[in-house]
Coordinates of C-alpha atoms in Angstrom, one line a residue:
T558 CA 5.7 66.8 5.0
I559 CA 5.3 69.6 7.5
I560 CA 2.5 69.8 10.0
I561 CA 1.9 73.0 11.9
S562 CA -0.5 73.0 14.8
G563 CA -1.6 76.3 16.3
K564 CA -4.4 78.8 16.8
P565 CA -6.6 79.7 13.8
Y566 CA -6.3 83.4 14.8
L567 CA -3.7 85.5 16.5
S568 CA -4.3 88.4 19.0
G569 CA -2.4 91.3 17.3
G570 CA -0.2 93.9 19.0
T571 CA 3.1 95.7 18.3
V572 CA 5.9 94.0 16.4
S573 CA 9.4 95.4 15.9
S574 CA 10.8 94.5 12.5
F575 CA 14.3 95.4 13.8
N576 CA 14.5 97.2 10.4
D577 CA 14.5 93.8 8.7
H578 CA 12.3 93.5 5.6
R579 CA 11.6 89.8 6.2
M580 CA 10.3 90.5 9.7
A581 CA 8.1 93.3 8.5
M582 CA 6.6 91.2 5.7
T583 CA 6.1 88.3 8.0
A584 CA 4.3 90.4 10.6
A585 CA 2.1 92.0 7.9
V586 CA 1.0 88.6 6.5
A587 CA 0.4 87.3 10.0
S588 CA -1.8 90.4 10.7
L589 CA -4.3 89.0 8.2
V590 CA -5.4 86.4 10.8
C591 CA -5.3 88.7 13.9
D592 CA -8.3 89.6 15.9
N593 CA -6.9 93.1 16.6
S594 CA -4.6 95.6 14.9
V595 CA -0.9 94.9 14.3
I596 CA 1.5 97.9 14.6
I597 CA 4.8 97.2 12.7
L598 CA 7.7 99.3 13.9
E599 CA 10.1 100.2 11.0
P600 CA 7.5 99.0 8.4
M601 CA 9.3 100.6 5.4
S602 CA 12.2 98.2 5.7
I603 CA 10.4 96.2 3.1
N604 CA 11.8 98.7 0.5
K605 CA 15.0 96.7 0.6
S606 CA 13.5 93.9 -1.3
Y607 CA 9.9 94.5 -2.2
P608 CA 8.8 98.1 -2.3
G609 CA 5.3 97.3 -3.6
F610 CA 4.7 94.7 -0.9
Y611 CA 2.0 96.6 1.1
D612 CA 0.1 97.5 -2.1
D613 CA 0.1 93.9 -3.1
L614 CA -1.0 92.8 0.4
L615 CA -4.0 95.1 0.2
T616 CA -5.2 93.1 -2.8
T617 CA -5.5 90.0 -0.6
G618 CA -7.9 91.7 1.8
G619 CA -5.4 93.5 4.1
V620 CA -6.1 97.0 5.4
K621 CA -3.4 99.6 5.9
Y622 CA -3.5 102.6 8.3
E623 CA -0.6 105.0 8.5
W624 CA 0.2 107.7 11.1
S625 CA 3.2 109.7 12.2
M626 CA 4.9 108.8 15.4
G627 CA 6.7 112.2 15.6
K628 CA 9.7 111.2 13.5

């Protein structure tokens, strides 16, 4: 058995994935219960293991916004 106690919602903010697909996917899933937007730095690191991840996440009610940060 595992019991996790915590807040029902998170605030949001900026998360560095450190170019790690697991961190990017975890932040994306956590963003579903955030009161504000979540910016994931290096979001495309998910291509290492699950290229369709963001498309599948959208089917669960997620919303995706993209913009260029000058790179």
